[in-house]
Coordinates of N, CA and C in Angstrom, one line a residue:
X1 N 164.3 17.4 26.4 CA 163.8 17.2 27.7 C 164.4 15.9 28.3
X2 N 164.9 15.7 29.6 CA 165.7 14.8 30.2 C 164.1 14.0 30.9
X3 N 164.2 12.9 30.8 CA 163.1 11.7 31.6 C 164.2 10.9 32.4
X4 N 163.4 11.1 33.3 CA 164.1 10.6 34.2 C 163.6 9.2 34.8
X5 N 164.5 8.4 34.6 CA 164.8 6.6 34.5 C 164.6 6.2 36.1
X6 N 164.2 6.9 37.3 CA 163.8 6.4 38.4 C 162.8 7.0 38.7
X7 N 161.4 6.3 38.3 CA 159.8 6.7 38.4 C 159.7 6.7 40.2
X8 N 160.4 5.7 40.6 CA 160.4 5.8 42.2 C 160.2 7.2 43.3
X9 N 160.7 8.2 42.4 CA 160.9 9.4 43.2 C 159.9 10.0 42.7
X10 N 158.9 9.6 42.0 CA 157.8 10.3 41.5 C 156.4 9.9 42.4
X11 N 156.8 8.4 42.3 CA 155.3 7.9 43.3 C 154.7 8.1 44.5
X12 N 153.8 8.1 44.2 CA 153.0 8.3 45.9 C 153.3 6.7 46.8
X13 N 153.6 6.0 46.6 CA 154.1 4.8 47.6 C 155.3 4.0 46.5
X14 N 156.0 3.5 47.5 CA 157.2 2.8 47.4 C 157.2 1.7 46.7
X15 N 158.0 1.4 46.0 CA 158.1 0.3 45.4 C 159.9 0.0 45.0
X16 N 159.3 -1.4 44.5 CA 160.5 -1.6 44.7 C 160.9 -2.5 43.0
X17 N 162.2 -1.7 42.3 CA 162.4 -1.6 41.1 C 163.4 -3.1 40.2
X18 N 163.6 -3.1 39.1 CA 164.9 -3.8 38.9 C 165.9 -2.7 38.7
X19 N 167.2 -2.8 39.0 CA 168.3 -1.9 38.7 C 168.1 -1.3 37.5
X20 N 168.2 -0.1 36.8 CA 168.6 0.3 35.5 C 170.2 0.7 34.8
X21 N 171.1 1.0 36.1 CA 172.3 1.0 35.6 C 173.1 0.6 36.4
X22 N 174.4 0.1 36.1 CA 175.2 -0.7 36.8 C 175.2 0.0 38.1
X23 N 175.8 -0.6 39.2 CA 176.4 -0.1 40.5 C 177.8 0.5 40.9
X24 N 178.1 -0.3 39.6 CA 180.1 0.3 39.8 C 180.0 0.5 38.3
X25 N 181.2 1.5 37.0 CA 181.3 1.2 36.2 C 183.1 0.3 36.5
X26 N 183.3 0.1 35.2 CA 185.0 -0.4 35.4 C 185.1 0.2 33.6
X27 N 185.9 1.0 33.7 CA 186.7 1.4 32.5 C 187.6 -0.1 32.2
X28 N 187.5 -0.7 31.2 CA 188.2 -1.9 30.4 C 189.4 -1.2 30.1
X29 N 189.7 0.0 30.0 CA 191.2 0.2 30.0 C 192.1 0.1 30.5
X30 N 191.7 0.2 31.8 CA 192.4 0.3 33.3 C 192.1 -1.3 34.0
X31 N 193.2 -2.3 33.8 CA 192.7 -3.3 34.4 C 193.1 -3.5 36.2
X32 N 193.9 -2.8 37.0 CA 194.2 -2.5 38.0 C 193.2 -1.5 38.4
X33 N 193.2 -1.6 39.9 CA 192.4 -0.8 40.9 C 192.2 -1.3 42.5
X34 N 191.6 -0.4 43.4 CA 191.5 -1.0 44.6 C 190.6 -2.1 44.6
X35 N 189.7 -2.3 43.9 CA 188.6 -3.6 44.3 C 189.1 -4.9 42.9
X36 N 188.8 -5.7 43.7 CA 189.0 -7.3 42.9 C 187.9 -7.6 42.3
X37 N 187.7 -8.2 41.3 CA 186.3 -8.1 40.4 C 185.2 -9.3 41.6
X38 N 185.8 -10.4 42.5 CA 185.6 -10.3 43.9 C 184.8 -9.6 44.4
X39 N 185.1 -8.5 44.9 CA 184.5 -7.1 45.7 C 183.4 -6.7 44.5
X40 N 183.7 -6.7 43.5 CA 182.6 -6.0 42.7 C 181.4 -6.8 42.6
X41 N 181.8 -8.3 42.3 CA 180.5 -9.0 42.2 C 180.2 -9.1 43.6
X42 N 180.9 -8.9 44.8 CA 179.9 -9.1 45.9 C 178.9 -7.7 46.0
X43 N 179.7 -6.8 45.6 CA 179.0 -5.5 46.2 C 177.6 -5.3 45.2
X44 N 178.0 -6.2 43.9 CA 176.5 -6.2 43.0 C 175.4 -6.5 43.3
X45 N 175.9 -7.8 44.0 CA 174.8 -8.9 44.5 C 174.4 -7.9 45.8
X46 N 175.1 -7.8 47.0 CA 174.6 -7.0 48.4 C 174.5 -5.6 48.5
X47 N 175.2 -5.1 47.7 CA 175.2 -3.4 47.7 C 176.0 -3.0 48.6
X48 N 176.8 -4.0 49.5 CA 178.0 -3.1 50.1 C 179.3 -3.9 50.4
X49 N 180.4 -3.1 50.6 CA 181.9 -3.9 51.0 C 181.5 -3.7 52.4
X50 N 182.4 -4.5 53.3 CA 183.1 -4.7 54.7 C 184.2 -4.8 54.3
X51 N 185.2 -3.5 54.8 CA 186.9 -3.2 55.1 C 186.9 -3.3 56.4
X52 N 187.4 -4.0 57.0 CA 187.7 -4.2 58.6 C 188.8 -3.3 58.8
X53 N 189.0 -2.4 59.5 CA 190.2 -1.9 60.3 C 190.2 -1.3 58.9
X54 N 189.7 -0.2 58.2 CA 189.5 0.6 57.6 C 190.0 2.1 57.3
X55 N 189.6 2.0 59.1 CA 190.0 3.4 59.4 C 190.8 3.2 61.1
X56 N 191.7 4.0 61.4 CA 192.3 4.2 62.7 C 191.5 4.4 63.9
X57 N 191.9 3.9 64.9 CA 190.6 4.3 66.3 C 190.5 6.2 66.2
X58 N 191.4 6.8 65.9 CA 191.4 8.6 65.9 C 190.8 8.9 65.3
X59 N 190.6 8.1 64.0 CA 189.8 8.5 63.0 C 188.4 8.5 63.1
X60 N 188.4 7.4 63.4 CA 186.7 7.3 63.6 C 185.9 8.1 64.6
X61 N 186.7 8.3 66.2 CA 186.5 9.1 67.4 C 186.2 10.5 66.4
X62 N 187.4 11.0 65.5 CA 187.2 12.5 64.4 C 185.8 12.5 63.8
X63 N 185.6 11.9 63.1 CA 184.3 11.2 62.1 C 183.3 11.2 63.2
X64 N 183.1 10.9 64.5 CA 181.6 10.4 65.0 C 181.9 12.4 65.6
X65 N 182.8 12.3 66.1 CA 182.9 14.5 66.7 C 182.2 15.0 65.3
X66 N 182.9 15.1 64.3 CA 182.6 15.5 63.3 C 180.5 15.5 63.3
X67 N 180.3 14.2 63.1 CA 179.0 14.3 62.8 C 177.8 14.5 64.2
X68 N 178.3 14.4 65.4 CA 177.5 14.9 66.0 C 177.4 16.2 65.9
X69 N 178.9 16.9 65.9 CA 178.3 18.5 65.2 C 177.7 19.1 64.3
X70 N 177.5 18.1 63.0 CA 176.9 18.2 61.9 C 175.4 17.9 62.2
X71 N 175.0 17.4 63.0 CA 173.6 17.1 63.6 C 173.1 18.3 64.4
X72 N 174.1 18.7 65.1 CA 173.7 19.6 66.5 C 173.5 20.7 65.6
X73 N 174.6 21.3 64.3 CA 174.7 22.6 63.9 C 172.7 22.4 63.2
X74 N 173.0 21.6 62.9 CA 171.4 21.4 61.6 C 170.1 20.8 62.2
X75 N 169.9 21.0 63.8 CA 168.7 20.3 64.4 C 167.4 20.8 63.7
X76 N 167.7 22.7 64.1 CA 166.6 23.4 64.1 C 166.7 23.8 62.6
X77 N 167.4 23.5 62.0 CA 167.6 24.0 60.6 C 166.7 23.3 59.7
X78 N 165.7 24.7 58.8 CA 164.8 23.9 57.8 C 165.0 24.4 56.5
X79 N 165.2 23.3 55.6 CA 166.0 23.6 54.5 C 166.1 22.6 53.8
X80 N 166.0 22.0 52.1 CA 166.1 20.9 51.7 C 167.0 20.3 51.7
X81 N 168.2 21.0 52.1 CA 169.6 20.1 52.6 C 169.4 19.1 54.0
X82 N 168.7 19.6 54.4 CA 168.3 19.0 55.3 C 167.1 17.7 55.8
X83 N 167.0 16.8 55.7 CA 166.0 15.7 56.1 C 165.5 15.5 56.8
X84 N 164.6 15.5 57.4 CA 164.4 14.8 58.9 C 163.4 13.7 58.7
X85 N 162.8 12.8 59.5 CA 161.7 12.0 59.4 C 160.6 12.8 60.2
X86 N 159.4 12.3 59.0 CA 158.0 13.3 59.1 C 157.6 13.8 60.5
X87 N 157.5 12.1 61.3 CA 156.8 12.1 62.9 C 157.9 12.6 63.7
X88 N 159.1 12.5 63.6 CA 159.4 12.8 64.8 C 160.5 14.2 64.9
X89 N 160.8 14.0 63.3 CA 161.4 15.3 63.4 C 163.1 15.7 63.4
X90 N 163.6 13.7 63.7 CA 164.9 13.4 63.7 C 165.3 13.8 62.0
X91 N 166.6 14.2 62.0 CA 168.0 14.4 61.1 C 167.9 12.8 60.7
X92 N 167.5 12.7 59.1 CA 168.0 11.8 58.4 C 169.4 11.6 57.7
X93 N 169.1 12.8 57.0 CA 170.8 13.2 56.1 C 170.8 14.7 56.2
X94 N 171.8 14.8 56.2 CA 172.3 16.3 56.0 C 173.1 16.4 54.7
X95 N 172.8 17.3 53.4 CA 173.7 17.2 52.0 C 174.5 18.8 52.4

């Protein structure tokens, strides 16, 4: 039987944990890659990167079309792929 190492998703209120597994792994075999051990200790410490200019202005205009349709297709849609928040009813995630 598999136990599962985040009690969080079990509880009736929220709380708030110490990490149990890293955030990033880094294979020691591979000492190249896109992030600088830099980026990795920042993203350990904050939990996220900033890439400025990331993506192209077309890209992103694609990506926001993209996901309003992804919203519109899944308003009325009830389904565990689906999220919404309890009171109001808004699309949190769509998997």
């Amino acid at each position: 039987m598999t136990t599962d190492r985040y009690p969080s998703r079990h509880q009736a209120e929220a709380s708030i944990t110490e990490r149990k597994d890293p955030v990033a792994y880094r294979n020691p075999d591979f000492s190249e890659g896109p992030l600088t051990k830099a980026d990795e200790d920042f993203y350990d410490e904050n939990g996220y990167l900033l890439f400025e200019n990331l993506f192209e202005p077309d890209e992103i205009k694609a990506m926001i079309r993209e996901l309003k349709q992804t919203m519109e297709r899944n308003q009325d849609r009830d389904s565990v792929e689906v999220i919404k928040e309890p009171e109001s009813n808004d699309i949190r995630t769509v998997f």
